Short mmCIF file of C-alpha atoms in Angstrom, two decimals:
data_model
loop_
_atom_site.label_atom_id
_atom_site.label_comp_id
_atom_site.label_asym_id
_atom_site.label_seq_id
_atom_site.Cartn_x
_atom_site.Cartn_y
_atom_site.Cartn_z
CA MET A 43 15.51 16.17 -2.26
CA TRP A 44 14.86 12.52 -1.37
CA PRO A 45 15.32 10.14 -4.34
CA ARG A 46 12.16 8.47 -5.61
CA LEU A 47 11.48 5.24 -7.47
CA ARG A 48 11.01 5.69 -11.20
CA ILE A 49 9.12 3.32 -13.48
CA ASP A 50 12.40 1.59 -14.45
CA ASP A 51 13.13 1.00 -10.78
CA VAL A 52 9.67 -0.44 -10.16
CA CYS A 53 9.99 -2.83 -13.10
CA THR A 54 13.35 -4.10 -11.84
CA ILE A 55 12.09 -4.51 -8.28
CA VAL A 56 8.93 -6.37 -9.33
CA HIS A 57 10.92 -8.69 -11.60
CA PHE A 58 13.43 -9.61 -8.89
CA LEU A 59 10.68 -10.15 -6.31
CA GLY A 60 8.87 -12.42 -8.75
CA THR A 61 11.99 -14.59 -9.01
CA MET A 62 12.16 -14.90 -5.22
CA VAL A 63 8.44 -15.68 -4.92
CA LEU A 64 8.86 -18.47 -7.49
CA ALA A 65 11.79 -19.84 -5.47
CA ILE A 66 9.64 -19.94 -2.32
CA GLY A 67 6.96 -21.79 -4.29
CA VAL A 68 9.48 -24.40 -5.41
CA VAL A 69 10.68 -24.91 -1.83
CA MET A 70 7.02 -25.38 -0.80
CA LEU A 71 7.05 -28.62 -2.80
CA ILE A 72 9.15 -30.20 -0.02
CA PRO A 73 6.39 -30.14 2.64
CA LEU A 74 3.89 -31.07 -0.11
CA LEU A 75 5.88 -34.23 -0.84
CA VAL A 76 6.24 -34.98 2.89
CA ALA A 77 2.47 -34.58 3.34
CA LEU A 78 1.87 -37.14 0.60
CA LEU A 79 4.42 -39.57 2.07
CA CYS A 80 2.99 -39.21 5.60
CA ASN A 81 -0.59 -39.70 4.41
CA GLU A 82 -1.70 -36.13 5.17
CA PRO A 83 -4.11 -35.40 2.28
CA GLU A 84 -5.56 -32.12 3.57
CA PRO A 85 -2.15 -30.52 4.32
CA ALA A 86 -1.00 -31.72 0.88
CA LEU A 87 -3.89 -29.82 -0.69
CA ASP A 88 -3.06 -26.74 1.40
CA PHE A 89 0.53 -26.73 0.15
CA PHE A 90 -0.61 -27.36 -3.41
CA VAL A 91 -2.74 -24.21 -3.19
CA GLY A 92 0.22 -22.34 -1.69
CA PHE A 93 2.47 -23.52 -4.50
CA GLY A 94 -0.12 -22.46 -7.06
CA VAL A 95 -0.41 -18.97 -5.58
CA ALA A 96 3.38 -18.59 -5.49
CA PHE A 97 3.78 -19.87 -9.05
CA VAL A 98 1.06 -17.64 -10.53
CA ALA A 99 2.14 -14.55 -8.58
CA GLY A 100 5.84 -15.09 -9.24
CA ALA A 101 5.36 -15.80 -12.96
CA ALA A 102 3.14 -12.72 -13.37
CA MET A 103 5.73 -10.53 -11.61
CA ARG A 104 8.54 -11.89 -13.80
CA LEU A 105 6.62 -10.80 -16.89
CA VAL A 106 7.52 -7.25 -15.85
CA LYS A 107 10.89 -7.02 -17.56
CA PRO A 108 13.63 -4.67 -16.33
CA LYS A 109 14.94 -2.33 -19.01
CA ARG A 110 18.53 -2.77 -17.83
CA LYS A 111 20.28 -5.89 -16.60
CA GLY A 112 21.73 -4.24 -13.54
CA LEU A 113 20.93 -2.95 -10.09
CA THR A 114 21.40 0.35 -8.33
CA GLY A 115 21.98 0.71 -4.61
CA MET A 116 18.44 1.99 -4.00
CA GLN A 117 16.90 -0.89 -5.97
CA ALA A 118 18.94 -3.42 -3.97
CA LEU A 119 17.78 -1.98 -0.66
CA VAL A 120 14.10 -1.98 -1.66
CA ILE A 121 14.29 -5.48 -3.15
CA THR A 122 15.91 -6.84 0.01
CA GLY A 123 13.37 -5.17 2.28
CA LEU A 124 10.34 -6.28 0.27
CA ALA A 125 11.71 -9.81 -0.31
CA TRP A 126 11.11 -10.70 3.34
CA VAL A 127 7.57 -9.34 3.20
CA ALA A 128 6.79 -11.08 -0.11
CA ALA A 129 8.18 -14.41 1.13
CA ALA A 130 6.10 -14.21 4.32
CA LEU A 131 2.93 -13.29 2.40
CA VAL A 132 3.26 -16.31 0.11
CA SER A 133 4.37 -18.70 2.84
CA ALA A 134 1.34 -17.81 4.96
CA VAL A 135 -1.10 -19.14 2.33
CA PRO A 136 -1.02 -22.85 3.38
CA PHE A 137 -1.55 -21.91 7.05
CA PHE A 138 -4.54 -19.73 6.23
CA VAL A 139 -6.08 -22.15 3.71
CA GLY A 140 -5.68 -24.96 6.24
CA GLY A 141 -7.71 -23.02 8.80
CA TYR A 142 -4.92 -22.68 11.37
CA PHE A 143 -5.58 -18.94 11.73
CA ASP A 144 -8.75 -16.89 11.83
CA THR A 145 -7.25 -14.08 9.78
CA TYR A 146 -4.64 -13.91 7.06
CA PHE A 147 -2.83 -11.19 9.01
CA ASP A 148 -2.21 -13.63 11.88
CA ALA A 149 -0.79 -16.19 9.44
CA PHE A 150 1.43 -13.46 7.97
CA PHE A 151 2.59 -12.49 11.49
CA ASP A 152 3.71 -16.06 12.17
CA SER A 153 5.46 -16.32 8.80
CA VAL A 154 7.43 -13.15 9.52
CA SER A 155 8.34 -14.57 12.93
CA TYR A 156 9.66 -17.75 11.30
CA TYR A 157 11.62 -16.07 8.52
CA THR A 158 13.22 -13.56 10.90
CA ASP A 159 14.18 -16.48 13.22
CA THR A 160 12.25 -14.88 16.06
CA GLY A 161 10.19 -17.99 16.71
CA MET A 162 7.38 -16.42 18.76
CA ALA A 163 4.15 -17.71 17.24
CA LEU A 164 0.41 -17.15 17.51
CA LEU A 165 -0.16 -20.73 16.32
CA GLN A 166 -1.76 -22.96 18.95
CA ASN A 167 -1.95 -26.72 19.56
CA LEU A 168 1.49 -27.51 18.13
CA SER A 169 1.43 -31.06 19.51
CA HIS A 170 -1.24 -32.01 16.96
CA LEU A 171 0.24 -30.08 14.04
CA PRO A 172 0.77 -32.25 10.92
CA ILE A 173 4.38 -33.19 10.26
CA SER A 174 4.34 -31.36 6.92
CA PHE A 175 3.39 -28.06 8.56
CA GLY A 176 5.92 -28.58 11.35
CA LEU A 177 8.56 -29.21 8.71
CA TRP A 178 7.50 -26.07 6.78
CA ARG A 179 7.99 -23.95 9.89
CA GLN A 180 11.54 -25.25 10.26
CA ILE A 181 12.31 -24.76 6.56
CA MET A 182 11.26 -21.13 6.88
CA LEU A 183 13.59 -20.81 9.87
CA VAL A 184 16.53 -22.22 7.92
CA ILE A 185 15.86 -19.95 4.92
CA GLY A 186 15.65 -16.96 7.24
CA ALA A 187 18.86 -17.97 8.99
CA GLU A 188 20.71 -18.07 5.67
CA GLY A 189 18.93 -14.96 4.39
CA ILE A 190 16.28 -14.92 1.66
CA VAL A 191 18.42 -12.91 -0.73
CA LEU A 192 21.49 -15.01 0.08
CA VAL A 193 19.54 -18.19 -0.75
CA ALA A 194 18.51 -16.67 -4.10
CA LEU A 195 22.14 -15.74 -4.81
CA GLY A 196 23.31 -19.24 -3.91
CA LEU A 197 20.74 -20.84 -6.22
CA GLY A 198 21.98 -18.61 -9.03
CA THR A 199 18.52 -17.20 -9.78
CA ILE A 200 19.64 -13.56 -9.52
CA SER A 201 23.43 -13.74 -9.59
CA GLY A 202 23.53 -13.14 -13.34
CA PHE A 203 22.56 -9.51 -12.95
CA SER A 204 25.31 -6.92 -12.66
CA GLY A 205 25.13 -5.28 -9.27
CA ALA A 206 23.52 -8.36 -7.66
CA GLY A 207 26.29 -8.20 -5.05
CA LEU A 208 24.57 -5.09 -3.67
CA LEU A 209 21.82 -7.41 -2.44
CA PHE A 210 24.43 -9.32 -0.43
CA GLU A 211 25.43 -6.17 1.45
CA ALA A 212 21.86 -4.85 1.73
CA GLU A 213 20.85 -7.94 3.73
CA GLY A 214 23.52 -7.19 6.33
CA HIS A 215 26.19 -9.66 5.18
CA LEU A 216 29.40 -7.68 5.43
CA ASP A 217 31.94 -10.50 5.18
CA ARG A 218 32.77 -11.70 1.68
CA ILE A 219 34.95 -14.81 1.40
CA SER A 220 34.96 -15.40 -2.35
CA PRO A 221 35.23 -13.15 -5.42
CA ARG A 222 31.79 -14.40 -6.47
CA PHE A 223 28.87 -13.67 -4.17
CA ALA A 224 27.09 -16.85 -5.28
CA ASP A 225 30.07 -18.94 -4.13
CA THR A 226 30.09 -17.14 -0.78
CA SER A 227 26.38 -17.91 -0.38
CA ARG A 228 26.92 -21.58 -1.15
CA LEU A 229 29.82 -21.89 1.29
CA LEU A 230 27.78 -20.33 4.10
CA ALA A 231 24.82 -22.56 3.23
CA GLY A 232 27.11 -25.59 3.30
CA ILE A 233 28.28 -24.81 6.84
CA LEU A 234 24.70 -24.26 8.00
CA GLY A 235 23.59 -27.50 6.39
CA ALA A 236 26.46 -29.47 7.91
CA PHE A 237 25.61 -28.26 11.42
CA ILE A 238 21.92 -29.11 10.93
CA VAL A 239 22.65 -32.60 9.58
CA PHE A 240 25.04 -33.37 12.44
CA GLY A 241 22.60 -31.96 15.00
CA THR A 242 19.70 -33.93 13.51
CA LEU A 243 21.59 -37.21 13.77
CA VAL A 244 22.55 -36.63 17.40
CA CYS A 245 19.16 -35.24 18.49
CA THR A 246 17.31 -38.07 16.70
CA LEU A 247 19.41 -40.64 18.54
CA LEU A 248 18.77 -38.95 21.89
CA CYS A 249 15.03 -38.68 21.24
CA ARG A 250 14.98 -42.35 20.31
CA VAL A 251 17.03 -43.60 23.28
CA LEU A 252 16.20 -41.16 26.08
CA CYS A 253 12.62 -40.21 25.19
CA GLY A 254 11.54 -43.58 23.78
CA MET A 255 10.16 -42.15 20.51
CA SER A 256 9.53 -44.24 17.41
CA GLY A 257 11.88 -43.91 14.44
CA LEU A 258 9.87 -41.42 12.34
CA ARG A 259 8.79 -39.37 15.35
CA ALA A 260 12.35 -39.26 16.70
CA LEU A 261 13.63 -38.09 13.30
CA TYR A 262 10.97 -35.38 13.13
CA HIS A 263 11.71 -34.09 16.64
CA GLY A 264 15.46 -34.40 16.08
CA PHE A 265 15.33 -32.31 12.92
CA CYS A 266 13.06 -29.69 14.53
CA LEU A 267 15.40 -29.32 17.52
CA ALA A 268 18.60 -29.22 15.44
CA ALA A 269 17.24 -26.80 12.83
CA ALA A 270 15.80 -24.50 15.50
CA ALA A 271 19.05 -24.54 17.51
CA VAL A 272 21.47 -23.90 14.65
CA SER A 273 19.13 -21.36 13.03
CA THR A 274 18.67 -19.72 16.46
CA GLY A 275 14.92 -19.77 15.89
CA GLY A 276 13.81 -21.77 18.94
CA LEU A 277 10.73 -23.43 17.39
CA THR A 278 9.82 -26.85 18.74
CA ALA A 279 7.24 -29.45 17.82
CA MET A 280 5.45 -29.32 21.20
CA ASP A 281 3.33 -26.76 23.04
CA ALA A 282 5.53 -27.10 26.12
CA GLY A 283 8.57 -26.07 24.08
CA VAL A 284 11.96 -27.50 24.90
CA GLY A 285 10.76 -28.13 28.47
CA TYR A 286 8.80 -31.11 27.09
CA TYR A 287 11.95 -33.25 26.83
CA HIS A 288 13.46 -32.89 30.35
CA GLN A 289 16.78 -34.39 29.25
CA PRO A 290 19.99 -32.66 30.46
CA ILE A 291 22.10 -34.46 27.82
CA LEU A 292 19.79 -33.18 25.08
CA TYR A 293 19.99 -29.67 26.54
CA ALA A 294 23.80 -29.88 26.44
CA VAL A 295 23.76 -30.86 22.75
CA LEU A 296 21.35 -28.01 21.98
CA MET A 297 23.67 -25.56 23.74
CA VAL A 298 26.56 -26.65 21.52
CA LEU A 299 24.39 -26.22 18.41
CA MET A 300 23.13 -22.83 19.56
CA PHE A 301 26.64 -21.48 20.08
CA ALA A 302 27.70 -23.00 16.75
CA GLY A 303 25.09 -20.81 15.09
CA ILE A 304 25.98 -17.59 16.88
CA PHE A 305 29.64 -17.37 15.78
CA SER A 306 30.67 -16.15 12.34
CA PHE A 307 30.59 -18.84 9.65
CA VAL A 308 33.31 -16.91 7.82
CA VAL A 309 35.60 -17.36 10.82
CA TYR A 310 34.93 -21.12 10.64
CA LEU A 311 36.16 -21.12 7.04
CA ARG A 312 39.25 -19.12 7.98
CA MET A 313 39.95 -21.59 10.79
CA ALA A 314 40.06 -24.39 8.24
CA VAL A 315 42.85 -22.52 6.42
CA LYS A 316 44.74 -20.76 9.23
CA GLY A 317 44.05 -22.98 12.22
CA PRO A 318 42.03 -22.73 15.48
CA ARG A 319 43.96 -19.63 16.58
CA GLU A 320 41.94 -17.60 14.06
CA PHE A 321 38.80 -18.20 16.12
CA PHE A 322 40.10 -16.59 19.29
CA ARG A 323 41.92 -13.75 17.53
CA ASP A 324 38.70 -12.39 16.05
CA ILE A 325 37.26 -9.47 18.02
CA GLU A 326 33.68 -10.70 17.51
CA THR A 327 34.49 -14.04 19.09
CA ARG A 328 36.13 -12.33 22.05
CA MET A 329 33.18 -9.97 22.46
CA ILE A 330 30.67 -12.84 22.48
CA LEU A 331 32.73 -14.85 24.96
CA LEU A 332 33.18 -11.87 27.28
CA TRP A 333 29.50 -10.96 27.11
CA SER A 334 28.53 -14.60 27.77
CA PHE A 335 30.78 -14.75 30.82
CA ILE A 336 29.27 -11.56 32.26
CA ILE A 337 25.68 -12.70 31.66
CA ILE A 338 26.23 -16.17 33.14
CA ILE A 339 27.71 -14.60 36.28
CA LEU A 340 24.77 -12.17 36.58
CA LEU A 341 22.20 -14.93 36.06
CA SER A 342 23.94 -17.25 38.51
CA VAL A 343 23.87 -14.54 41.18
CA ALA A 344 20.23 -13.72 40.37
CA PHE A 345 19.19 -17.39 40.56
CA ALA A 346 21.20 -17.97 43.75
CA HIS A 347 19.36 -15.12 45.51
CA ASP A 348 15.97 -16.31 44.27
CA GLY A 349 14.08 -18.48 46.74
CA TYR A 350 12.31 -20.50 44.08
CA PHE A 351 15.37 -21.22 41.89
CA GLY A 352 18.05 -21.35 44.57
CA SER A 353 19.27 -24.95 44.26
CA ILE A 354 22.42 -25.84 42.32
CA GLY A 355 20.56 -28.28 40.08
CA THR A 356 17.99 -25.68 39.14
CA ILE A 357 20.69 -23.09 38.43
CA ILE A 358 22.39 -25.49 36.01
CA ASP A 359 19.17 -26.78 34.43
CA LYS A 360 17.18 -23.55 34.26
CA GLY A 361 19.87 -20.90 34.52
CA LEU A 362 22.70 -22.11 32.29
CA PHE A 363 20.56 -23.47 29.46
CA ASN A 364 18.26 -20.45 29.35
CA ALA A 365 21.25 -18.10 29.54
CA ALA A 366 22.73 -19.82 26.48
CA SER A 367 19.38 -19.55 24.72
CA ALA A 368 19.10 -15.83 25.46
CA LEU A 369 22.73 -15.09 24.57
CA THR A 370 22.46 -16.86 21.23
CA GLY A 371 19.03 -15.39 20.47
CA THR A 372 17.59 -18.89 20.01
CA GLY A 373 14.49 -18.57 22.15
CA PHE A 374 14.51 -22.03 23.71
CA CYS A 375 13.28 -21.66 27.28
CA SER A 376 12.87 -24.42 29.86
CA LEU A 377 10.88 -21.98 31.99
CA THR A 378 7.20 -21.39 31.30
CA SER A 379 6.01 -17.82 30.79
CA THR A 380 4.26 -18.07 34.18
CA GLN A 381 7.54 -19.02 35.88
CA LEU A 382 9.40 -16.35 33.96
CA THR A 383 7.10 -13.46 34.83
CA GLY A 384 5.26 -14.66 37.92
CA VAL A 385 7.92 -16.55 39.89
CA ALA A 386 11.33 -15.41 38.69
CA SER A 387 12.75 -12.31 40.35
CA SER A 388 13.23 -8.95 38.63
CA GLY A 389 16.97 -9.62 38.62
CA ILE A 390 16.51 -12.77 36.53
CA LEU A 391 14.28 -10.96 34.04
CA PHE A 392 16.74 -8.07 33.79
CA ALA A 393 19.63 -10.49 33.19
CA TYR A 394 17.66 -12.14 30.38
CA ILE A 395 16.99 -8.75 28.79
CA LEU A 396 20.72 -7.92 28.91
CA ALA A 397 21.58 -11.34 27.49
CA MET A 398 19.29 -10.85 24.50
CA SER A 399 20.32 -7.26 23.82
CA MET A 400 23.60 -7.83 21.90
CA GLY A 401 22.94 -10.64 19.42
CA GLY A 402 25.47 -12.72 17.52
CA ALA A 403 28.25 -12.29 15.00
CA THR A 404 27.99 -11.10 11.43
CA SER A 405 27.57 -13.98 8.94
CA SER A 406 25.93 -16.05 11.68
CA THR A 407 22.31 -17.13 12.09
CA ALA A 408 21.70 -14.83 15.07
CA GLY A 409 20.15 -11.37 14.84
CA GLY A 410 20.55 -8.35 17.08
CA ILE A 411 22.96 -5.45 17.19
CA LYS A 412 25.88 -7.79 16.33
CA ALA A 413 28.98 -8.32 18.42
CA ILE A 414 31.27 -6.46 16.00
CA ARG A 415 29.25 -3.26 16.45
CA MET A 416 29.34 -3.54 20.24
CA ALA A 417 33.10 -4.09 20.06
CA ILE A 418 33.49 -1.04 17.81
CA VAL A 419 31.40 1.06 20.20
CA PHE A 420 33.64 0.10 23.12
CA LYS A 421 36.75 0.68 20.99
CA SER A 422 35.41 4.11 20.00
CA ILE A 423 34.84 5.07 23.62
CA ALA A 424 38.34 3.91 24.52
CA SER A 425 39.75 5.83 21.56
CA GLU A 426 38.04 9.04 22.65
CA VAL A 427 39.27 8.67 26.24
CA ARG A 428 42.79 7.96 24.99
CA ARG A 429 42.69 10.99 22.66
CA ARG A 430 41.79 13.28 25.56
CA LEU A 431 44.73 12.00 27.60
CA LEU A 432 47.33 12.27 24.85
CA PRO A 433 49.14 15.52 23.97
CA GLN A 434 47.22 17.86 21.68
CA HIS A 435 49.15 17.06 18.49
CA ALA A 436 49.49 13.31 19.10
CA ARG A 437 47.64 10.96 16.72
CA SER A 438 45.82 7.95 18.11
CA VAL A 439 45.27 4.92 15.87
CA ILE A 440 43.07 2.06 17.12
CA ARG A 441 43.45 -1.33 15.46
CA TYR A 442 41.55 -4.57 15.93
CA TYR A 443 41.48 -8.02 14.34
CA HIS A 444 38.39 -9.05 12.40
CA LEU A 445 39.07 -11.27 9.39
CA GLY A 446 42.46 -9.58 9.26
CA GLU A 447 43.92 -6.42 10.72
CA GLN A 448 41.45 -3.50 10.69
CA THR A 449 41.73 0.17 11.57
CA LEU A 450 38.98 1.93 13.48
CA THR A 451 37.66 4.84 11.40
CA ASP A 452 35.20 7.60 12.14
CA GLU A 453 32.75 6.10 9.65
CA LEU A 454 32.82 2.69 11.37
CA SER A 455 32.29 4.33 14.76
CA ARG A 456 29.46 6.48 13.46
CA ASN A 457 27.65 3.56 11.82
CA ALA A 458 27.98 1.36 14.91
CA MET A 459 26.70 4.12 17.17
CA LEU A 460 23.78 4.79 14.79
CA VAL A 461 22.67 1.14 14.71
CA LEU A 462 23.02 0.87 18.50
CA LEU A 463 20.88 4.00 18.95
CA LEU A 464 18.20 2.68 16.58
CA PHE A 465 18.02 -0.61 18.48
CA LEU A 466 17.76 1.17 21.85
CA VAL A 467 15.00 3.48 20.60
CA THR A 468 13.09 0.49 19.22
CA TYR A 469 13.47 -1.42 22.50
CA ILE A 470 11.97 1.50 24.41
CA THR A 471 9.20 2.16 21.88
CA GLY A 472 8.06 -1.46 21.93
CA ALA A 473 8.15 -1.52 25.72
CA ILE A 474 6.01 1.64 25.90
CA MET A 475 3.46 0.08 23.54
CA GLY A 476 3.35 -3.02 25.73
CA MET A 477 2.79 -0.97 28.86
CA LEU A 478 0.04 1.02 27.14
CA CYS A 479 -1.67 -2.30 26.43
CA GLY A 480 -1.61 -3.14 30.15
CA TYR A 481 1.52 -5.26 30.62
CA SER A 482 4.13 -4.75 33.33
CA PRO A 483 7.27 -2.73 32.44
CA LEU A 484 9.73 -5.64 32.71
CA SER A 485 7.50 -8.03 30.74
CA ALA A 486 6.91 -5.40 28.06
CA MET A 487 10.63 -4.65 27.81
CA LEU A 488 11.57 -8.35 27.62
CA GLU A 489 9.06 -8.93 24.80
CA SER A 490 10.22 -5.82 22.96
CA VAL A 491 13.92 -6.71 23.15
CA SER A 492 13.15 -10.31 22.18
CA CYS A 493 11.21 -9.26 19.05
CA THR A 494 13.73 -6.62 17.95
CA ASN A 495 16.69 -8.97 18.41
CA ASN A 496 14.76 -11.88 16.84
CA CYS A 497 15.32 -13.93 19.98
CA GLY A 498 12.01 -15.58 20.84
CA ILE A 499 12.05 -15.82 24.64
CA SER A 500 8.57 -14.64 25.59
CA ALA A 501 7.00 -13.22 28.70
CA GLY A 502 3.71 -14.71 27.50
CA ILE A 503 2.49 -11.56 25.75
CA ILE A 504 2.63 -12.98 22.22
CA GLY A 505 -0.05 -15.59 21.93
CA GLU A 506 -3.77 -15.99 21.53
CA GLY A 507 -5.55 -12.68 22.16
CA LEU A 508 -2.55 -10.45 21.35
CA PRO A 509 -3.90 -6.90 20.76
CA THR A 510 -3.71 -5.71 17.16
CA PRO A 511 -1.57 -2.62 17.98
CA LEU A 512 1.04 -4.92 19.54
CA LYS A 513 0.89 -7.30 16.57
CA ILE A 514 1.77 -4.41 14.27
CA THR A 515 4.46 -3.15 16.65
CA TYR A 516 6.13 -6.54 17.03
CA LEU A 517 5.84 -7.19 13.29
CA ILE A 518 7.75 -3.99 12.54
CA GLN A 519 10.31 -4.76 15.23
CA MET A 520 11.01 -8.25 13.88
CA LEU A 521 11.52 -7.00 10.32
CA ALA A 522 13.55 -3.95 11.36
CA GLY A 523 15.79 -6.01 13.63
CA ARG A 524 16.42 -8.72 11.04
CA LEU A 525 17.21 -6.17 8.33
CA GLU A 526 19.25 -4.15 10.84
CA PHE A 527 17.18 -0.98 10.34
CA ILE A 528 19.06 0.73 7.51
CA THR A 529 17.60 -1.53 4.81
CA PHE A 530 14.20 -1.46 6.49
CA LEU A 531 14.14 2.33 6.84
CA SER A 532 15.45 2.80 3.30
CA THR A 533 12.66 0.59 1.94
CA ILE A 534 9.94 2.44 3.86
CA THR A 535 11.36 5.85 2.94
CA SER A 536 11.64 5.02 -0.77
CA LEU A 537 8.07 3.75 -0.91
CA LEU A 538 6.63 6.71 1.01
CA VAL A 539 8.55 9.29 -1.01
CA SER A 540 7.62 7.62 -4.29
CA VAL A 541 3.93 7.36 -3.41
CA GLY A 542 3.90 10.92 -2.09
CA ARG A 543 5.59 12.36 -5.15
CA GLY A 544 3.35 10.27 -7.38
CA CYS A 545 0.24 11.73 -5.73
CA ILE A 546 1.60 15.26 -6.04
CA ASP A 547 2.49 14.80 -9.71
CA SER A 548 -0.91 13.29 -10.59
CA LYS A 549 -3.67 15.38 -12.15
CA ILE A 550 -5.61 15.58 -8.89
CA GLY A 551 -2.48 16.46 -6.93
CA SER A 552 -1.40 19.09 -9.43
CA ALA A 553 -4.86 20.66 -9.40
CA PHE A 554 -4.84 20.72 -5.59
CA ILE A 555 -1.39 22.35 -5.46
CA LYS A 556 -2.47 24.88 -8.06
CA ARG A 557 -5.61 25.71 -6.07
CA PHE A 558 -3.85 25.78 -2.68
CA PRO A 559 -0.16 26.58 -3.28
CA PRO A 560 2.19 26.06 -0.32
CA SER A 561 3.26 29.71 -0.46
CA ALA A 562 -0.34 30.81 0.13
CA ALA A 563 -0.68 28.50 3.10
CA LEU A 564 2.56 29.79 4.61
CA SER A 565 1.52 33.42 4.10
CA VAL A 566 -1.34 33.13 6.58
CA ILE A 567 0.95 31.90 9.36
CA PRO A 568 1.87 34.84 11.63
CA ALA A 569 5.55 35.66 11.81
#
């Protein structure tokens, strides 16, 4: 029988979610303060309303006290899954109150896209968006890159509960670098913050010198570019995206920041102790470098055989930068959606789909299948081939280096294969939905892979006029991909089972079962 949520579980879950909603409300004070400093009275009011909603909702939820100061595995999974939904619901309030969306669902869709670092938005007219709202979009990206639960652990708001470490694992963070999970969260946040600060300084200088922007505007654009690159979210301050800047030096800096975000932050910490050799020994690093080399070769060949993009300058400008963006799951694209789907060849589109399909490392800001799982899949295949070739009684042991020497086990192979299968099924399902809504197969597949891997490179499907069925499909894909399916499926299953059992156990349900017992229904079915 499937386990169901009891009243004690519900109380614990509601209390923890209330803490996280309050934390989001406190963070919302940052764009509120910026709106006041930048003389944006209406956005300031919008964020004040958002803060009020978060404060009231969070405080009310925290009044529901858990009976025990501890967490079970099922509670941790449900809390983690619902935390992303709750954060997006609250964060969408300022956008909706400000009139940037016609429906609250559209505002929620964009909030999910920001928190999952997907970066594909329904929001229009970005060039005239107030600075406070542009900053709020980037803050949501950074929180999502770190992980909502990880941020809460780092702030110490939930680390006092026994079993809070289960939340760390439920959010897909498998690499622990300190005995205390809160310390691990702070170390990872420190690395992320350092990259963003460095990137902001460099990008601000380039925007000031190369693009001729004023001081405040250069700082705003510099922060947006750096935060989006390191967080692998791909959001920019302009409607034209990163193509607005047309600066090869800036593109080169963004490529460095994008690849900084895709590698494991835990490996960076180990490098500080054991030296640079630790970086190249790690199997995830090798997998990402190998996959990058293969994709760049494929894209170079595809661009070289394309009549429109055949020049060397275009291959470097359009091909190399966009390949890096797809590989890192950032979503920056110097090609317009019209160029991508109407001009670029099928080979280029297919190469982009392959580039997006793997994702980054664990404990990085990138989503996707994760390089460690792809490496384990290939190791498992090699192990099976080797086992068939060895004598019958010989024992084959496969080892690899990932934060130390590791041994390939059947459980690791099975889990990696399962996650890979779930991603592939989701890719295909999303593509089928896109084709049913009238889009071409390659465009539908590119959009589906991009949403599931939280990449953000778009074929132009997501935008104004997106059909509601596709909104729901892409919403599910973004959440499932960011939570790496197991947490997402566990959350949905727990809620459905609990609601179903609750209906059956209610007075109406009991009366219905008594009137129409399952045995009576089965008895009329012919053998």
